[in-house]
Amino acid sequence: MKNFISVNDVTDINALVEKALAYKANPLVDKTIGENKRIGLLFLNPSLRTRLSTQVAAKNLGLEGIVFNVDKEGWALEFEEGAIMSGTTVEHVKDAAPILGQYFDILCIRAFPSLKNKEEDYSEQVMNAFIKFAGVPIVSLESATLHPLQSLTDIVTIKEQMQKTRPAGGKPKIVLTWAPHIKPLPQCVANSFAQWVNAWGEADFVITHPEDYELDEKYTKGATITHDQDAALKEADFVYVKNWSTYTDYGKIYSNDPDWMLTEEKMQLTNNAKVMHCLPVRRNVELSDEILDGPDSLVTTEAGNRVWAAQAVLSEILKAQ
Ligand code: CP
């Protein structure tokens, strides 16, 4: 694996998932493969899980991880080609990225979308600039449109759960449901989850959201899409809860309808489904306390699995170097 930006960088999803689960069973089995190598973790936005799980994963492989909070401690970066830098930006990515490529063997980057300019966000200007100029493998820690480490973790968590409850196999029904939120959020997690579940191809996949919350078809094609949440939830095995802002009329909140929040009553429609969320979550806005604190919530296991997904990805990149 050269870079890890989307599911398209993965040749065999199941093999990568099994590798992550093998690391969960034996975290230090490859503790020397990253010896004498460093990864840089660059954050242009906040993080709890991604930052810490990737650092733990790197340490398990013998890599030295160095975190740089670019948003708080770095020079303001310019990404526009040919920019006349007479405004607030101080350093062009063309100058910064090759230097970072000399300091690190792998660069990991988190850069959220502006939610103001769809074309700019969906062109993945930041991630593509680092790929172009750094000269070392790039790992997305969540980009303007996708969150691949989260989605790999989500498939790991689903497969792990299925190995416990359905050893004979069979296709699970997975429902991605929109949830209310007070702020306009990126589409990244939903886009990425849809992209990975579709590429994985081993589930009946349904997406449900209010009208006008359609995601980019590039990611959702292959899923059943409905505005009827109750119908979607029927016989679900996994319910993935996430808010996103509008894609078509970009970055807006059209609805904050609390009826879209998942409750125990709605869970009665499912096949004793397990509930997933990438976190952070706004309790009793996106998801009720009763669900988050109840026996069907996988959110803590899911967040824990972030380590093993990151470790599997870093290991694949190290192997290819
Ligand atoms: N799920 C996730 O990416 O969490 P953080 O934003 O805390 O990294």
Short mmCIF file of C-alpha atoms and ligand atoms in Angstrom, two decimals:
data_model
loop_
_atom_site.label_atom_id
_atom_site.label_comp_id
_atom_site.label_asym_id
_atom_site.label_seq_id
_atom_site.Cartn_x
_atom_site.Cartn_y
_atom_site.Cartn_z
CA MET A 1 0.00 0.00 0.00
CA LYS A 2 1.46 3.38 -1.01
CA ASN A 3 -1.07 5.85 0.43
CA PHE A 4 -4.25 5.37 2.47
CA ILE A 5 -6.77 7.95 1.31
CA SER A 6 -9.83 5.84 0.48
CA VAL A 7 -11.01 2.27 0.01
CA ASN A 8 -9.49 2.45 -3.48
CA ASP A 9 -6.04 2.08 -1.88
CA VAL A 10 -6.99 -1.35 -0.52
CA THR A 11 -6.67 -4.45 -2.70
CA ASP A 12 -8.40 -6.89 -0.30
CA ILE A 13 -10.72 -5.43 2.36
CA ASN A 14 -11.29 -8.74 4.15
CA ALA A 15 -7.55 -9.42 4.37
CA LEU A 16 -6.95 -5.96 5.88
CA VAL A 17 -9.81 -6.50 8.35
CA GLU A 18 -8.39 -9.88 9.39
CA LYS A 19 -4.98 -8.27 9.82
CA ALA A 20 -6.52 -5.67 12.15
CA LEU A 21 -8.24 -8.41 14.17
CA ALA A 22 -4.97 -10.36 14.35
CA TYR A 23 -3.27 -7.26 15.79
CA LYS A 24 -6.09 -6.99 18.33
CA ALA A 25 -5.32 -10.56 19.43
CA ASN A 26 -1.56 -9.99 19.42
CA PRO A 27 -0.70 -6.26 19.43
CA LEU A 28 3.09 -6.59 19.56
CA VAL A 29 3.63 -9.36 17.00
CA ASP A 30 5.25 -6.85 14.59
CA LYS A 31 6.85 -4.62 17.22
CA THR A 32 10.08 -4.09 15.28
CA ILE A 33 8.90 -3.51 11.69
CA GLY A 34 8.86 0.25 12.16
CA GLU A 35 12.16 0.48 14.02
CA ASN A 36 14.25 3.55 13.14
CA LYS A 37 11.30 5.07 11.26
CA ARG A 38 9.11 8.04 12.15
CA ILE A 39 5.56 9.06 11.33
CA GLY A 40 4.37 12.63 11.45
CA LEU A 41 0.78 13.21 12.54
CA LEU A 42 -0.37 16.60 11.26
CA PHE A 43 -3.63 17.99 12.61
CA LEU A 44 -5.32 20.92 10.95
CA ASN A 45 -8.40 20.12 13.09
CA PRO A 46 -9.13 18.63 16.54
CA SER A 47 -9.16 14.91 17.34
CA LEU A 48 -9.26 12.52 20.27
CA ARG A 49 -9.60 8.97 18.87
CA THR A 50 -7.74 9.34 15.59
CA ARG A 51 -4.76 11.08 17.12
CA LEU A 52 -4.28 8.73 20.05
CA SER A 53 -5.18 5.44 18.35
CA THR A 54 -2.75 6.15 15.49
CA GLN A 55 0.00 6.99 17.98
CA VAL A 56 -0.64 3.74 19.88
CA ALA A 57 -0.71 1.78 16.62
CA ALA A 58 2.60 3.33 15.54
CA LYS A 59 4.22 2.49 18.88
CA ASN A 60 3.02 -1.12 18.60
CA LEU A 61 4.95 -1.36 15.32
CA GLY A 62 8.11 0.24 16.72
CA LEU A 63 7.52 3.53 14.87
CA GLU A 64 8.19 6.86 16.50
CA GLY A 65 5.13 9.10 16.16
CA ILE A 66 5.42 12.88 16.34
CA VAL A 67 2.27 15.00 16.53
CA PHE A 68 2.14 18.50 15.06
CA ASN A 69 -1.02 20.57 15.65
CA VAL A 70 -0.64 22.68 12.54
CA ASP A 71 -3.83 24.60 13.28
CA LYS A 72 -2.51 25.87 16.64
CA GLU A 73 1.28 25.72 16.40
CA GLY A 74 2.19 25.90 12.73
CA TRP A 75 2.37 28.62 10.11
CA ALA A 76 -0.92 29.16 8.26
CA LEU A 77 -0.56 27.08 5.10
CA GLU A 78 -1.50 28.16 1.58
CA PHE A 79 -2.80 25.48 -0.79
CA GLU A 80 -3.78 27.47 -3.89
CA GLU A 81 -1.49 27.02 -6.87
CA GLY A 82 -0.09 30.38 -7.99
CA ALA A 83 -1.47 32.24 -4.97
CA ILE A 84 -0.27 35.78 -4.33
CA MET A 85 0.35 35.33 -0.62
CA SER A 86 -0.45 38.81 0.57
CA GLY A 87 -3.20 37.64 2.95
CA THR A 88 -3.19 35.54 6.11
CA THR A 89 -1.31 32.47 4.85
CA VAL A 90 2.41 32.39 5.63
CA GLU A 91 3.85 29.25 4.02
CA HIS A 92 2.88 27.38 0.85
CA VAL A 93 2.32 23.63 1.08
CA LYS A 94 4.75 23.34 -1.86
CA ASP A 95 7.50 24.50 0.49
CA ALA A 96 6.36 22.82 3.71
CA ALA A 97 5.41 19.34 2.45
CA PRO A 98 8.80 18.33 0.96
CA ILE A 99 10.47 19.33 4.22
CA LEU A 100 8.05 17.19 6.22
CA GLY A 101 8.81 14.41 3.74
CA GLN A 102 12.46 14.61 4.79
CA TYR A 103 11.64 14.46 8.50
CA PHE A 104 9.18 11.55 8.30
CA ASP A 105 8.84 8.16 6.60
CA ILE A 106 5.02 8.37 6.64
CA LEU A 107 2.87 11.51 6.94
CA CYS A 108 -0.65 11.33 8.38
CA ILE A 109 -2.95 14.31 7.89
CA ARG A 110 -6.29 15.46 9.25
CA ALA A 111 -7.92 18.29 7.31
CA PHE A 112 -11.66 18.91 7.49
CA PRO A 113 -13.70 20.61 4.75
CA SER A 114 -14.63 24.28 4.87
CA LEU A 115 -18.28 23.37 4.06
CA LYS A 116 -18.35 26.68 2.18
CA ASN A 117 -17.07 25.69 -1.26
CA LYS A 118 -18.18 22.24 -2.45
CA GLU A 119 -15.91 22.13 -5.50
CA GLU A 120 -12.86 23.03 -3.45
CA ASP A 121 -13.68 20.56 -0.66
CA TYR A 122 -14.53 17.71 -3.04
CA SER A 123 -11.32 18.30 -5.01
CA GLU A 124 -9.44 17.23 -1.83
CA GLN A 125 -7.04 20.13 -2.29
CA VAL A 126 -5.19 19.62 1.02
CA MET A 127 -4.73 15.84 0.88
CA ASN A 128 -3.76 15.94 -2.80
CA ALA A 129 -1.19 18.67 -2.18
CA PHE A 130 0.55 16.56 0.45
CA ILE A 131 0.46 13.52 -1.86
CA LYS A 132 1.96 15.64 -4.64
CA PHE A 133 4.68 17.44 -2.69
CA ALA A 134 5.69 15.34 0.36
CA GLY A 135 7.33 12.44 -1.48
CA VAL A 136 6.42 9.94 1.28
CA PRO A 137 3.29 7.82 1.87
CA ILE A 138 0.27 9.82 3.04
CA VAL A 139 -2.38 8.48 5.41
CA SER A 140 -5.69 10.31 5.73
CA LEU A 141 -6.73 10.92 9.33
CA GLU A 142 -9.98 12.32 7.85
CA SER A 143 -10.06 14.53 4.82
CA ALA A 144 -12.57 16.95 3.33
CA THR A 145 -14.75 14.13 1.99
CA LEU A 146 -13.67 10.80 3.54
CA HIS A 147 -12.58 9.14 6.80
CA PRO A 148 -11.04 5.82 5.70
CA LEU A 149 -9.45 4.78 9.02
CA GLN A 150 -12.87 5.17 10.65
CA SER A 151 -14.58 3.14 7.93
CA LEU A 152 -12.01 0.34 8.07
CA THR A 153 -12.56 0.27 11.84
CA ASP A 154 -16.31 0.09 11.27
CA ILE A 155 -16.00 -2.98 9.00
CA VAL A 156 -13.58 -4.53 11.53
CA THR A 157 -16.15 -3.96 14.29
CA ILE A 158 -19.01 -5.40 12.21
CA LYS A 159 -17.00 -8.48 11.23
CA GLU A 160 -15.81 -9.00 14.80
CA GLN A 161 -19.38 -8.81 16.05
CA MET A 162 -20.59 -11.20 13.34
CA GLN A 163 -17.88 -13.73 14.21
CA LYS A 164 -19.34 -13.74 17.74
CA THR A 165 -23.03 -13.86 16.89
CA ARG A 166 -23.18 -15.44 13.42
CA PRO A 167 -20.31 -17.88 13.09
CA ALA A 168 -22.12 -19.56 10.19
CA GLY A 169 -21.97 -16.32 8.21
CA GLY A 170 -24.79 -14.75 6.17
CA LYS A 171 -25.26 -11.19 4.98
CA PRO A 172 -26.05 -8.68 7.72
CA LYS A 173 -28.45 -5.82 7.11
CA ILE A 174 -26.57 -2.57 7.78
CA VAL A 175 -28.48 0.71 8.04
CA LEU A 176 -26.78 4.10 7.91
CA THR A 177 -29.22 6.56 9.44
CA TRP A 178 -28.98 10.35 9.51
CA ALA A 179 -29.39 11.92 12.96
CA PRO A 180 -30.07 15.50 14.04
CA HIS A 181 -27.26 17.86 15.08
CA ILE A 182 -27.01 21.50 16.05
CA LYS A 183 -24.12 22.32 13.70
CA PRO A 184 -23.51 21.62 10.01
CA LEU A 185 -21.14 18.64 9.93
CA PRO A 186 -19.06 17.26 7.04
CA GLN A 187 -20.33 14.35 4.94
CA CYS A 188 -16.97 12.53 5.36
CA VAL A 189 -17.94 9.75 7.76
CA ALA A 190 -21.18 8.95 5.92
CA ASN A 191 -19.52 9.13 2.47
CA SER A 192 -16.70 6.92 3.61
CA PHE A 193 -18.90 4.38 5.41
CA ALA A 194 -21.06 4.08 2.28
CA GLN A 195 -18.00 3.73 0.05
CA TRP A 196 -16.49 0.96 2.21
CA VAL A 197 -19.70 -1.02 2.79
CA ASN A 198 -20.46 -0.91 -0.93
CA ALA A 199 -16.92 -1.97 -1.84
CA TRP A 200 -16.98 -4.72 0.79
CA GLY A 201 -20.17 -6.05 -0.79
CA GLU A 202 -21.05 -8.46 2.01
CA ALA A 203 -24.12 -6.71 3.45
CA ASP A 204 -27.62 -5.60 2.57
CA PHE A 205 -26.99 -1.88 2.83
CA VAL A 206 -29.69 0.74 3.40
CA ILE A 207 -29.20 4.49 3.85
CA THR A 208 -31.98 6.56 5.40
CA HIS A 209 -32.13 10.33 5.76
CA PRO A 210 -34.63 13.20 5.50
CA GLU A 211 -35.40 14.70 2.08
CA ASP A 212 -32.62 16.91 0.65
CA TYR A 213 -29.86 15.11 2.59
CA GLU A 214 -28.77 12.97 -0.37
CA LEU A 215 -25.05 12.20 -0.31
CA ASP A 216 -22.80 12.15 -3.37
CA GLU A 217 -23.99 9.22 -5.51
CA LYS A 218 -20.35 8.34 -6.17
CA TYR A 219 -20.27 6.85 -2.67
CA THR A 220 -23.84 5.65 -2.14
CA LYS A 221 -24.46 3.88 -5.46
CA GLY A 222 -25.35 0.27 -4.68
CA ALA A 223 -27.20 1.05 -1.44
CA THR A 224 -30.97 1.23 -1.03
CA ILE A 225 -31.87 4.82 -0.12
CA THR A 226 -35.10 5.76 1.65
CA HIS A 227 -36.57 8.71 3.56
CA ASP A 228 -38.62 6.29 5.70
CA GLN A 229 -36.42 5.61 8.75
CA ASP A 230 -38.84 3.08 10.29
CA ALA A 231 -38.93 1.03 7.08
CA ALA A 232 -35.14 1.15 6.87
CA LEU A 233 -34.70 -0.06 10.44
CA LYS A 234 -36.84 -3.19 9.98
CA GLU A 235 -34.76 -6.33 10.59
CA ALA A 236 -31.50 -4.33 10.73
CA ASP A 237 -28.50 -6.09 12.28
CA PHE A 238 -26.35 -2.96 12.56
CA VAL A 239 -27.51 0.66 12.78
CA TYR A 240 -24.83 3.25 12.06
CA VAL A 241 -25.89 6.67 13.32
CA LYS A 242 -24.39 9.86 11.90
CA ASN A 243 -25.33 13.41 11.15
CA TRP A 244 -24.21 15.17 7.99
CA SER A 245 -25.04 18.54 6.46
CA THR A 246 -26.63 18.85 3.03
CA TYR A 247 -24.51 17.93 0.02
CA THR A 248 -26.51 19.33 -2.89
CA ASP A 249 -27.12 22.81 -1.43
CA TYR A 250 -23.78 22.45 0.24
CA GLY A 251 -23.11 22.54 3.99
CA LYS A 252 -26.58 23.53 5.22
CA ILE A 253 -28.92 22.33 7.96
CA TYR A 254 -32.37 21.82 6.43
CA SER A 255 -33.78 19.77 9.28
CA ASN A 256 -33.11 19.24 12.94
CA ASP A 257 -36.14 17.03 13.39
CA PRO A 258 -35.68 15.27 16.78
CA ASP A 259 -37.88 12.44 15.51
CA TRP A 260 -34.82 11.22 13.58
CA MET A 261 -32.95 10.49 16.83
CA LEU A 262 -32.64 6.75 17.42
CA THR A 263 -34.61 5.54 20.47
CA GLU A 264 -35.28 2.19 22.15
CA GLU A 265 -38.77 2.27 20.65
CA LYS A 266 -37.32 2.44 17.13
CA MET A 267 -34.81 -0.28 17.97
CA GLN A 268 -37.75 -2.64 18.46
CA LEU A 269 -38.09 -2.65 14.67
CA THR A 270 -34.61 -4.13 14.24
CA ASN A 271 -33.21 -7.62 14.53
CA ASN A 272 -31.71 -6.85 17.97
CA ALA A 273 -29.37 -4.54 16.10
CA LYS A 274 -26.07 -3.26 17.41
CA VAL A 275 -25.66 0.51 17.29
CA MET A 276 -22.55 2.24 15.99
CA HIS A 277 -21.33 5.84 15.93
CA CYS A 278 -17.84 7.14 15.16
CA LEU A 279 -17.87 9.62 18.11
CA PRO A 280 -17.79 12.33 19.32
CA VAL A 281 -21.56 12.23 19.81
CA ARG A 282 -23.99 14.87 21.08
CA ARG A 283 -25.96 12.90 23.64
CA ASN A 284 -29.73 13.22 23.44
CA VAL A 285 -29.41 15.17 20.19
CA GLU A 286 -27.89 12.59 17.83
CA LEU A 287 -28.30 9.52 20.04
CA SER A 288 -30.23 8.98 23.26
CA ASP A 289 -28.59 8.11 26.58
CA GLU A 290 -30.69 4.95 26.69
CA ILE A 291 -29.08 3.66 23.50
CA LEU A 292 -25.53 4.86 24.19
CA ASP A 293 -25.53 3.41 27.72
CA GLY A 294 -27.46 0.29 26.78
CA PRO A 295 -26.27 -3.23 25.93
CA ASP A 296 -26.61 -2.81 22.16
CA SER A 297 -24.14 0.06 21.84
CA LEU A 298 -20.85 -0.84 20.15
CA VAL A 299 -19.41 2.67 20.28
CA THR A 300 -16.67 2.00 22.85
CA THR A 301 -15.58 -1.23 21.16
CA GLU A 302 -15.64 0.61 17.83
CA ALA A 303 -13.44 3.42 19.15
CA GLY A 304 -11.07 0.86 20.69
CA ASN A 305 -10.76 -0.87 17.32
CA ARG A 306 -9.34 2.32 15.83
CA VAL A 307 -5.92 1.17 17.07
CA TRP A 308 -6.03 -2.14 15.17
CA ALA A 309 -7.27 -0.59 11.95
CA ALA A 310 -4.50 2.03 12.04
CA GLN A 311 -1.93 -0.64 12.90
CA ALA A 312 -3.00 -2.79 9.93
CA VAL A 313 -2.72 0.19 7.56
CA LEU A 314 0.66 1.40 8.86
CA SER A 315 1.97 -2.15 8.68
CA GLU A 316 0.91 -2.48 5.02
CA ILE A 317 2.62 0.81 4.18
CA LEU A 318 5.81 -0.20 5.99
CA LYS A 319 5.85 -3.53 4.15
CA ALA A 320 5.70 -1.70 0.81
CA GLN A 321 8.56 0.72 1.63
N1 CP B 1 -14.10 9.30 15.15
C1 CP B 1 -13.08 10.17 15.15
O1 CP B 1 -12.43 10.40 14.11
O2 CP B 1 -12.83 10.75 16.35
P1 CP B 1 -11.84 11.98 16.60
O3 CP B 1 -12.40 13.15 15.80
O4 CP B 1 -11.84 12.22 18.06
O5 CP B 1 -10.49 11.61 16.07
#
